[in-house]
Amino acid sequence: MYTKQDLKNMIKEMGIDSTDTVFIHSSMKSIGEVLGGANTVLDSFMEYLVNGLLIIPTHTWKSMSESHNEYDPSKEPSCVGILTNLFMKKEGVIRSLHPTHSVAAYGNDSIEYVKGEEDVATPCAVGGCYDRLRERNAKILLLGVNHIRNTFIHCVEEILQVPNRFTEKPVLFKIVMPDGSLKESHVYRHYNKTTAHISEAYTKLEQAFYDNNVAKQVKFGDAVCILCDANGIFEVTKKVLSHQINCLMELDEIPKEWWL
């Protein structure tokens, strides 16, 4: 049975500082038994990053659609796990206004960090919340999950303008703004004609990240995790894709010499 202090010690052992910006994709069940459950897990990160910024995805891409197109950030549940749904309801946490790929943030500059997402036209827009991870030299923690859940790589692909990543036309969403008004937002969805899940290809980059020391395996509770450097992930992915821009979809295996 892990205590909050046990978890805080593990965060320190990962090499995370209290001033860091940390983005977490998570699987609660992978952690094992925790005294106080999911709330203790969240509290351990929120308290440890006392002078930093904690960011957790609160995606709604699974529920939002042409027929269910009104996004209310105070009510719409996240489709990416129990920790995400609990986190966005905690005191002091701010949720962004992106209708399909929102994030929630707590800590240093959280309000500034999430602003403007109601004005973007893609899931992980250039200059948006995912791109800002580079500006803050953020760490990305894949807690009990792998790079299939690493949404930042979607952002890298957007920055590098990888083709065949979006629907032909955007979907009209209506975002409930803080004052209660509705703002129309036209946002493209992730789409590729050869696969229903683009991110399944991202595991092809795992060894490239390890070999270039931009990712390492760490532990949190029982969970095997991957701690990544956002800027490093960007540079290695850019290097690989410079050889063939759509290689993650077009090749079954990436040649090792492309990243060494």
PDB file of C-alpha atoms in Angstrom:
ATOM      1  CA  MET A   1       0.000   0.000   0.000  1.00  0.00           C
ATOM      2  CA  TYR A   2       1.722   3.182  -1.196  1.00  0.00           C
ATOM      3  CA  THR A   3       1.407   6.376   0.857  1.00  0.00           C
ATOM      4  CA  LYS A   4       1.534   9.949  -0.426  1.00  0.00           C
ATOM      5  CA  GLN A   5       5.080  10.289   0.875  1.00  0.00           C
ATOM      6  CA  ASP A   6       6.106   7.093  -0.921  1.00  0.00           C
ATOM      7  CA  LEU A   7       4.801   8.579  -4.170  1.00  0.00           C
ATOM      8  CA  LYS A   8       6.506  11.928  -3.604  1.00  0.00           C
ATOM      9  CA  ASN A   9       9.795  10.101  -3.027  1.00  0.00           C
ATOM     10  CA  MET A  10       9.324   8.283  -6.328  1.00  0.00           C
ATOM     11  CA  ILE A  11       8.686  11.555  -8.169  1.00  0.00           C
ATOM     12  CA  LYS A  12      11.970  12.883  -6.794  1.00  0.00           C
ATOM     13  CA  GLU A  13      13.785   9.694  -7.764  1.00  0.00           C
ATOM     14  CA  MET A  14      12.610  10.171 -11.364  1.00  0.00           C
ATOM     15  CA  GLY A  15      14.654  13.378 -11.533  1.00  0.00           C
ATOM     16  CA  ILE A  16      11.673  15.732 -11.519  1.00  0.00           C
ATOM     17  CA  ASP A  17      12.226  19.087  -9.779  1.00  0.00           C
ATOM     18  CA  SER A  18       9.592  21.013  -7.838  1.00  0.00           C
ATOM     19  CA  THR A  19       9.822  23.841 -10.393  1.00  0.00           C
ATOM     20  CA  ASP A  20       9.273  21.639 -13.461  1.00  0.00           C
ATOM     21  CA  THR A  21       6.387  21.646 -15.883  1.00  0.00           C
ATOM     22  CA  VAL A  22       5.105  18.065 -16.034  1.00  0.00           C
ATOM     23  CA  PHE A  23       2.503  16.676 -18.411  1.00  0.00           C
ATOM     24  CA  ILE A  24       1.049  13.289 -17.401  1.00  0.00           C
ATOM     25  CA  HIS A  25      -0.721  10.607 -19.409  1.00  0.00           C
ATOM     26  CA  SER A  26      -1.852   7.980 -16.937  1.00  0.00           C
ATOM     27  CA  SER A  27      -3.255   4.578 -16.083  1.00  0.00           C
ATOM     28  CA  MET A  28      -4.434   4.563 -12.472  1.00  0.00           C
ATOM     29  CA  LYS A  29      -4.760   0.792 -12.283  1.00  0.00           C
ATOM     30  CA  SER A  30      -1.095   0.345 -13.225  1.00  0.00           C
ATOM     31  CA  ILE A  31       0.055   2.103 -10.023  1.00  0.00           C
ATOM     32  CA  GLY A  32      -1.238  -0.525  -7.615  1.00  0.00           C
ATOM     33  CA  GLU A  33      -2.733  -0.019  -4.153  1.00  0.00           C
ATOM     34  CA  VAL A  34      -2.505   3.559  -2.888  1.00  0.00           C
ATOM     35  CA  LEU A  35      -3.677   4.767   0.518  1.00  0.00           C
ATOM     36  CA  GLY A  36      -6.407   7.267  -0.388  1.00  0.00           C
ATOM     37  CA  GLY A  37      -6.627   6.087  -3.981  1.00  0.00           C
ATOM     38  CA  ALA A  38      -6.583   8.332  -7.033  1.00  0.00           C
ATOM     39  CA  ASN A  39      -6.851  11.539  -5.022  1.00  0.00           C
ATOM     40  CA  THR A  40      -3.616  10.690  -3.211  1.00  0.00           C
ATOM     41  CA  VAL A  41      -1.891  10.167  -6.558  1.00  0.00           C
ATOM     42  CA  LEU A  42      -2.988  13.605  -7.742  1.00  0.00           C
ATOM     43  CA  ASP A  43      -2.161  15.268  -4.428  1.00  0.00           C
ATOM     44  CA  SER A  44       1.350  13.816  -4.506  1.00  0.00           C
ATOM     45  CA  PHE A  45       2.081  15.542  -7.817  1.00  0.00           C
ATOM     46  CA  MET A  46       0.240  18.767  -6.953  1.00  0.00           C
ATOM     47  CA  GLU A  47       2.108  19.124  -3.666  1.00  0.00           C
ATOM     48  CA  TYR A  48       5.485  18.078  -5.055  1.00  0.00           C
ATOM     49  CA  LEU A  49       5.348  20.569  -7.945  1.00  0.00           C
ATOM     50  CA  VAL A  50       4.933  23.413  -5.463  1.00  0.00           C
ATOM     51  CA  ASN A  51       6.672  25.933  -7.740  1.00  0.00           C
ATOM     52  CA  GLY A  52       5.993  24.181 -11.022  1.00  0.00           C
ATOM     53  CA  LEU A  53       3.078  23.395 -13.324  1.00  0.00           C
ATOM     54  CA  LEU A  54       1.121  20.141 -13.541  1.00  0.00           C
ATOM     55  CA  ILE A  55      -0.810  19.496 -16.757  1.00  0.00           C
ATOM     56  CA  ILE A  56      -3.117  16.546 -17.411  1.00  0.00           C
ATOM     57  CA  PRO A  57      -5.173  15.884 -20.572  1.00  0.00           C
ATOM     58  CA  THR A  58      -8.960  16.019 -20.217  1.00  0.00           C
ATOM     59  CA  HIS A  59      -9.801  14.990 -23.762  1.00  0.00           C
ATOM     60  CA  THR A  60     -13.363  14.735 -25.035  1.00  0.00           C
ATOM     61  CA  TRP A  61     -12.743  13.551 -28.599  1.00  0.00           C
ATOM     62  CA  LYS A  62     -14.642  10.319 -27.917  1.00  0.00           C
ATOM     63  CA  SER A  63     -17.884  12.051 -26.897  1.00  0.00           C
ATOM     64  CA  MET A  64     -17.849  15.251 -28.935  1.00  0.00           C
ATOM     65  CA  SER A  65     -19.310  14.965 -32.444  1.00  0.00           C
ATOM     66  CA  GLU A  66     -21.516  16.677 -34.997  1.00  0.00           C
ATOM     67  CA  SER A  67     -24.579  15.517 -33.043  1.00  0.00           C
ATOM     68  CA  HIS A  68     -23.113  16.232 -29.580  1.00  0.00           C
ATOM     69  CA  ASN A  69     -21.245  19.421 -30.331  1.00  0.00           C
ATOM     70  CA  GLU A  70     -21.725  21.685 -27.290  1.00  0.00           C
ATOM     71  CA  TYR A  71     -18.637  21.574 -25.107  1.00  0.00           C
ATOM     72  CA  ASP A  72     -19.087  22.740 -21.525  1.00  0.00           C
ATOM     73  CA  PRO A  73     -15.704  22.494 -19.755  1.00  0.00           C
ATOM     74  CA  SER A  74     -17.393  22.453 -16.339  1.00  0.00           C
ATOM     75  CA  LYS A  75     -19.504  19.390 -17.173  1.00  0.00           C
ATOM     76  CA  GLU A  76     -18.149  17.389 -20.127  1.00  0.00           C
ATOM     77  CA  PRO A  77     -16.329  14.316 -18.762  1.00  0.00           C
ATOM     78  CA  SER A  78     -12.879  13.353 -19.953  1.00  0.00           C
ATOM     79  CA  CYS A  79     -12.521  10.140 -21.943  1.00  0.00           C
ATOM     80  CA  VAL A  80      -8.942   9.426 -20.861  1.00  0.00           C
ATOM     81  CA  GLY A  81      -9.195   8.024 -17.364  1.00  0.00           C
ATOM     82  CA  ILE A  82     -10.146   8.439 -13.725  1.00  0.00           C
ATOM     83  CA  LEU A  83      -7.198  10.668 -12.791  1.00  0.00           C
ATOM     84  CA  THR A  84      -8.100  13.148 -15.518  1.00  0.00           C
ATOM     85  CA  ASN A  85     -11.716  13.421 -14.382  1.00  0.00           C
ATOM     86  CA  LEU A  86     -10.781  13.906 -10.734  1.00  0.00           C
ATOM     87  CA  PHE A  87      -8.018  16.387 -11.495  1.00  0.00           C
ATOM     88  CA  MET A  88     -10.136  18.816 -13.509  1.00  0.00           C
ATOM     89  CA  LYS A  89     -12.551  19.165 -10.549  1.00  0.00           C
ATOM     90  CA  LYS A  90      -9.879  19.967  -7.953  1.00  0.00           C
ATOM     91  CA  GLU A  91      -9.646  23.426  -6.449  1.00  0.00           C
ATOM     92  CA  GLY A  92      -7.288  25.700  -8.337  1.00  0.00           C
ATOM     93  CA  VAL A  93      -7.248  23.590 -11.504  1.00  0.00           C
ATOM     94  CA  ILE A  94      -8.008  25.386 -14.776  1.00  0.00           C
ATOM     95  CA  ARG A  95      -9.398  23.519 -17.792  1.00  0.00           C
ATOM     96  CA  SER A  96      -8.791  24.727 -21.337  1.00  0.00           C
ATOM     97  CA  LEU A  97     -11.583  25.430 -23.820  1.00  0.00           C
ATOM     98  CA  HIS A  98     -10.543  23.089 -26.621  1.00  0.00           C
ATOM     99  CA  PRO A  99     -13.677  21.110 -27.591  1.00  0.00           C
ATOM    100  CA  THR A 100     -11.884  17.785 -28.254  1.00  0.00           C
ATOM    101  CA  HIS A 101      -8.350  17.982 -26.802  1.00  0.00           C
ATOM    102  CA  SER A 102      -8.629  20.037 -23.636  1.00  0.00           C
ATOM    103  CA  VAL A 103      -6.057  19.939 -20.864  1.00  0.00           C
ATOM    104  CA  ALA A 104      -6.270  20.903 -17.194  1.00  0.00           C
ATOM    105  CA  ALA A 105      -3.472  22.742 -15.417  1.00  0.00           C
ATOM    106  CA  TYR A 106      -2.514  23.524 -11.833  1.00  0.00           C
ATOM    107  CA  GLY A 107       0.262  25.733 -10.565  1.00  0.00           C
ATOM    108  CA  ASN A 108       2.578  28.357 -11.960  1.00  0.00           C
ATOM    109  CA  ASP A 109       0.929  30.391 -14.774  1.00  0.00           C
ATOM    110  CA  SER A 110      -1.874  27.848 -15.236  1.00  0.00           C
ATOM    111  CA  ILE A 111      -4.400  30.456 -16.427  1.00  0.00           C
ATOM    112  CA  GLU A 112      -1.958  31.855 -18.961  1.00  0.00           C
ATOM    113  CA  TYR A 113      -0.939  28.377 -20.077  1.00  0.00           C
ATOM    114  CA  VAL A 114      -4.420  27.201 -21.119  1.00  0.00           C
ATOM    115  CA  LYS A 115      -5.677  30.406 -22.713  1.00  0.00           C
ATOM    116  CA  GLY A 116      -6.695  30.687 -26.357  1.00  0.00           C
ATOM    117  CA  GLU A 117      -7.650  27.076 -27.035  1.00  0.00           C
ATOM    118  CA  GLU A 118     -11.154  28.154 -28.086  1.00  0.00           C
ATOM    119  CA  ASP A 119      -9.582  29.794 -31.142  1.00  0.00           C
ATOM    120  CA  VAL A 120      -7.568  26.896 -32.599  1.00  0.00           C
ATOM    121  CA  ALA A 121      -8.674  24.796 -35.572  1.00  0.00           C
ATOM    122  CA  THR A 122      -6.827  21.498 -34.987  1.00  0.00           C
ATOM    123  CA  PRO A 123      -6.429  19.054 -32.072  1.00  0.00           C
ATOM    124  CA  CYS A 124      -2.853  20.007 -31.114  1.00  0.00           C
ATOM    125  CA  ALA A 125      -2.338  23.356 -32.790  1.00  0.00           C
ATOM    126  CA  VAL A 126       0.947  25.137 -33.360  1.00  0.00           C
ATOM    127  CA  GLY A 127       1.263  27.632 -30.512  1.00  0.00           C
ATOM    128  CA  GLY A 128      -1.372  25.830 -28.449  1.00  0.00           C
ATOM    129  CA  CYS A 129      -1.206  23.966 -25.150  1.00  0.00           C
ATOM    130  CA  TYR A 130       0.783  21.020 -26.489  1.00  0.00           C
ATOM    131  CA  ASP A 131       3.247  23.193 -28.378  1.00  0.00           C
ATOM    132  CA  ARG A 132       3.814  25.253 -25.198  1.00  0.00           C
ATOM    133  CA  LEU A 133       5.393  22.203 -23.584  1.00  0.00           C
ATOM    134  CA  ARG A 134       8.514  23.000 -25.610  1.00  0.00           C
ATOM    135  CA  GLU A 135       8.590  26.604 -24.439  1.00  0.00           C
ATOM    136  CA  ARG A 136       8.594  25.487 -20.805  1.00  0.00           C
ATOM    137  CA  ASN A 137      11.149  22.685 -21.309  1.00  0.00           C
ATOM    138  CA  ALA A 138       8.470  20.358 -19.989  1.00  0.00           C
ATOM    139  CA  LYS A 139       8.750  16.746 -18.973  1.00  0.00           C
ATOM    140  CA  ILE A 140       6.138  14.281 -20.262  1.00  0.00           C
ATOM    141  CA  LEU A 141       5.398  11.358 -17.954  1.00  0.00           C
ATOM    142  CA  LEU A 142       3.783   8.309 -19.522  1.00  0.00           C
ATOM    143  CA  LEU A 143       2.537   6.769 -16.280  1.00  0.00           C
ATOM    144  CA  GLY A 144       1.826   3.116 -16.918  1.00  0.00           C
ATOM    145  CA  VAL A 145       1.217   3.768 -20.631  1.00  0.00           C
ATOM    146  CA  ASN A 146       3.415   3.984 -23.730  1.00  0.00           C
ATOM    147  CA  HIS A 147       3.813   6.356 -26.672  1.00  0.00           C
ATOM    148  CA  ILE A 148       0.439   5.371 -28.120  1.00  0.00           C
ATOM    149  CA  ARG A 149      -0.867   7.777 -25.458  1.00  0.00           C
ATOM    150  CA  ASN A 150       1.779  10.438 -26.116  1.00  0.00           C
ATOM    151  CA  THR A 151      -0.430  13.160 -27.611  1.00  0.00           C
ATOM    152  CA  PHE A 152       2.554  15.509 -27.871  1.00  0.00           C
ATOM    153  CA  ILE A 153       3.695  13.543 -30.936  1.00  0.00           C
ATOM    154  CA  HIS A 154       0.451  14.582 -32.641  1.00  0.00           C
ATOM    155  CA  CYS A 155       1.582  18.153 -31.986  1.00  0.00           C
ATOM    156  CA  VAL A 156       5.023  17.442 -33.461  1.00  0.00           C
ATOM    157  CA  GLU A 157       3.333  16.129 -36.593  1.00  0.00           C
ATOM    158  CA  GLU A 158       1.208  19.269 -36.816  1.00  0.00           C
ATOM    159  CA  ILE A 159       4.273  21.502 -36.499  1.00  0.00           C
ATOM    160  CA  LEU A 160       6.100  19.504 -39.197  1.00  0.00           C
ATOM    161  CA  GLN A 161       2.981  19.457 -41.402  1.00  0.00           C
ATOM    162  CA  VAL A 162       2.840  15.691 -41.797  1.00  0.00           C
ATOM    163  CA  PRO A 163       0.159  14.961 -44.436  1.00  0.00           C
ATOM    164  CA  ASN A 164      -3.003  12.888 -44.083  1.00  0.00           C
ATOM    165  CA  ARG A 165      -3.674  13.589 -40.426  1.00  0.00           C
ATOM    166  CA  PHE A 166      -7.045  15.392 -40.466  1.00  0.00           C
ATOM    167  CA  THR A 167     -10.602  15.089 -41.674  1.00  0.00           C
ATOM    168  CA  GLU A 168     -11.334  16.805 -44.980  1.00  0.00           C
ATOM    169  CA  LYS A 169     -13.646  19.292 -43.290  1.00  0.00           C
ATOM    170  CA  PRO A 170     -13.802  20.671 -39.747  1.00  0.00           C
ATOM    171  CA  VAL A 171     -16.640  19.975 -37.337  1.00  0.00           C
ATOM    172  CA  LEU A 172     -18.694  22.824 -35.899  1.00  0.00           C
ATOM    173  CA  PHE A 173     -18.546  22.888 -32.104  1.00  0.00           C
ATOM    174  CA  LYS A 174     -20.120  25.296 -29.651  1.00  0.00           C
ATOM    175  CA  ILE A 175     -17.988  26.124 -26.623  1.00  0.00           C
ATOM    176  CA  VAL A 176     -19.562  27.316 -23.385  1.00  0.00           C
ATOM    177  CA  MET A 177     -17.444  30.331 -22.434  1.00  0.00           C
ATOM    178  CA  PRO A 178     -16.793  31.500 -18.841  1.00  0.00           C
ATOM    179  CA  ASP A 179     -19.561  34.114 -19.116  1.00  0.00           C
ATOM    180  CA  GLY A 180     -22.067  31.471 -20.259  1.00  0.00           C
ATOM    181  CA  SER A 181     -22.143  32.546 -23.890  1.00  0.00           C
ATOM    182  CA  LEU A 182     -21.618  30.083 -26.743  1.00  0.00           C
ATOM    183  CA  LYS A 183     -18.666  30.471 -29.091  1.00  0.00           C
ATOM    184  CA  GLU A 184     -18.652  28.652 -32.430  1.00  0.00           C
ATOM    185  CA  SER A 185     -15.463  26.757 -33.176  1.00  0.00           C
ATOM    186  CA  HIS A 186     -14.611  24.853 -36.366  1.00  0.00           C
ATOM    187  CA  VAL A 187     -12.091  22.110 -35.538  1.00  0.00           C
ATOM    188  CA  TYR A 188     -10.620  19.359 -37.710  1.00  0.00           C
ATOM    189  CA  ARG A 189     -10.549  15.837 -36.276  1.00  0.00           C
ATOM    190  CA  HIS A 190      -7.660  13.375 -36.410  1.00  0.00           C
ATOM    191  CA  TYR A 191      -8.165  11.068 -39.369  1.00  0.00           C
ATOM    192  CA  ASN A 192      -6.118   8.803 -41.610  1.00  0.00           C
ATOM    193  CA  LYS A 193      -7.717   6.567 -44.218  1.00  0.00           C
ATOM    194  CA  THR A 194      -5.436   3.610 -43.454  1.00  0.00           C
ATOM    195  CA  THR A 195      -5.902   3.462 -39.667  1.00  0.00           C
ATOM    196  CA  ALA A 196      -8.475   4.428 -37.085  1.00  0.00           C
ATOM    197  CA  HIS A 197      -5.759   5.213 -34.530  1.00  0.00           C
ATOM    198  CA  ILE A 198      -2.853   7.291 -35.847  1.00  0.00           C
ATOM    199  CA  SER A 199      -1.068   7.206 -32.497  1.00  0.00           C
ATOM    200  CA  GLU A 200      -0.564   3.435 -32.664  1.00  0.00           C
ATOM    201  CA  ALA A 201       2.348   4.189 -35.006  1.00  0.00           C
ATOM    202  CA  TYR A 202       4.155   6.251 -32.392  1.00  0.00           C
ATOM    203  CA  THR A 203       5.640   3.211 -30.655  1.00  0.00           C
ATOM    204  CA  LYS A 204       7.940   2.903 -33.698  1.00  0.00           C
ATOM    205  CA  LEU A 205       9.859   5.842 -32.227  1.00  0.00           C
ATOM    206  CA  GLU A 206      10.370   4.363 -28.755  1.00  0.00           C
ATOM    207  CA  GLN A 207      13.894   3.031 -29.312  1.00  0.00           C
ATOM    208  CA  ALA A 208      14.913   6.231 -31.080  1.00  0.00           C
ATOM    209  CA  PHE A 209      13.936   8.205 -27.987  1.00  0.00           C
ATOM    210  CA  TYR A 210      15.887   5.879 -25.684  1.00  0.00           C
ATOM    211  CA  ASP A 211      18.981   5.851 -27.903  1.00  0.00           C
ATOM    212  CA  ASN A 212      19.045   9.647 -27.965  1.00  0.00           C
ATOM    213  CA  ASN A 213      18.523   9.943 -24.186  1.00  0.00           C
ATOM    214  CA  VAL A 214      15.330  11.970 -24.493  1.00  0.00           C
ATOM    215  CA  ALA A 215      13.290   9.309 -22.667  1.00  0.00           C
ATOM    216  CA  LYS A 216      14.011   6.919 -19.824  1.00  0.00           C
ATOM    217  CA  GLN A 217      12.142   4.247 -17.895  1.00  0.00           C
ATOM    218  CA  VAL A 218      11.103   5.162 -14.358  1.00  0.00           C
ATOM    219  CA  LYS A 219       8.803   3.709 -11.689  1.00  0.00           C
ATOM    220  CA  PHE A 220       5.774   5.130  -9.936  1.00  0.00           C
ATOM    221  CA  GLY A 221       4.152   2.691  -7.553  1.00  0.00           C
ATOM    222  CA  ASP A 222       3.911  -0.560  -9.475  1.00  0.00           C
ATOM    223  CA  ALA A 223       3.737   1.252 -12.807  1.00  0.00           C
ATOM    224  CA  VAL A 224       6.482   1.077 -15.395  1.00  0.00           C
ATOM    225  CA  CYS A 225       6.655   4.602 -16.784  1.00  0.00           C
ATOM    226  CA  ILE A 226       8.488   6.576 -19.447  1.00  0.00           C
ATOM    227  CA  LEU A 227       9.754  10.059 -18.587  1.00  0.00           C
ATOM    228  CA  CYS A 228      10.344  12.185 -21.667  1.00  0.00           C
ATOM    229  CA  ASP A 229      11.905  15.546 -22.469  1.00  0.00           C
ATOM    230  CA  ALA A 230       9.442  17.434 -24.672  1.00  0.00           C
ATOM    231  CA  ASN A 231      12.097  19.315 -26.646  1.00  0.00           C
ATOM    232  CA  GLY A 232      14.099  16.143 -27.103  1.00  0.00           C
ATOM    233  CA  ILE A 233      11.052  14.228 -28.336  1.00  0.00           C
ATOM    234  CA  PHE A 234      10.448  17.001 -30.860  1.00  0.00           C
ATOM    235  CA  GLU A 235      14.025  17.007 -32.170  1.00  0.00           C
ATOM    236  CA  VAL A 236      14.329  13.218 -32.504  1.00  0.00           C
ATOM    237  CA  THR A 237      10.947  12.926 -34.223  1.00  0.00           C
ATOM    238  CA  LYS A 238      11.900  15.781 -36.557  1.00  0.00           C
ATOM    239  CA  LYS A 239      15.175  14.023 -37.406  1.00  0.00           C
ATOM    240  CA  VAL A 240      13.421  10.738 -38.211  1.00  0.00           C
ATOM    241  CA  LEU A 241      10.684  12.370 -40.271  1.00  0.00           C
ATOM    242  CA  SER A 242      13.244  14.412 -42.234  1.00  0.00           C
ATOM    243  CA  HIS A 243      14.111  11.203 -44.079  1.00  0.00           C
ATOM    244  CA  GLN A 244      10.496  10.478 -45.039  1.00  0.00           C
ATOM    245  CA  ILE A 245       7.796  12.800 -43.754  1.00  0.00           C
ATOM    246  CA  ASN A 246       5.086  10.147 -43.461  1.00  0.00           C
ATOM    247  CA  CYS A 247       7.317   7.222 -42.509  1.00  0.00           C
ATOM    248  CA  LEU A 248       5.376   6.378 -39.359  1.00  0.00           C
ATOM    249  CA  MET A 249       2.431   5.365 -41.529  1.00  0.00           C
ATOM    250  CA  GLU A 250       4.276   4.160 -44.608  1.00  0.00           C
ATOM    251  CA  LEU A 251       6.966   1.957 -43.042  1.00  0.00           C
ATOM    252  CA  ASP A 252       6.549  -1.062 -40.784  1.00  0.00           C
ATOM    253  CA  GLU A 253       9.896  -0.314 -39.142  1.00  0.00           C
ATOM    254  CA  ILE A 254      12.035   2.819 -38.992  1.00  0.00           C
ATOM    255  CA  PRO A 255      15.695   2.328 -40.050  1.00  0.00           C
ATOM    256  CA  LYS A 256      17.939   2.774 -37.014  1.00  0.00           C
ATOM    257  CA  GLU A 257      20.418   4.895 -38.939  1.00  0.00           C
ATOM    258  CA  TRP A 258      17.728   7.562 -39.304  1.00  0.00           C
ATOM    259  CA  TRP A 259      18.059   8.522 -35.649  1.00  0.00           C
ATOM    260  CA  LEU A 260      21.658   7.664 -34.798  1.00  0.00           C
TER     261      LEU A 260
END
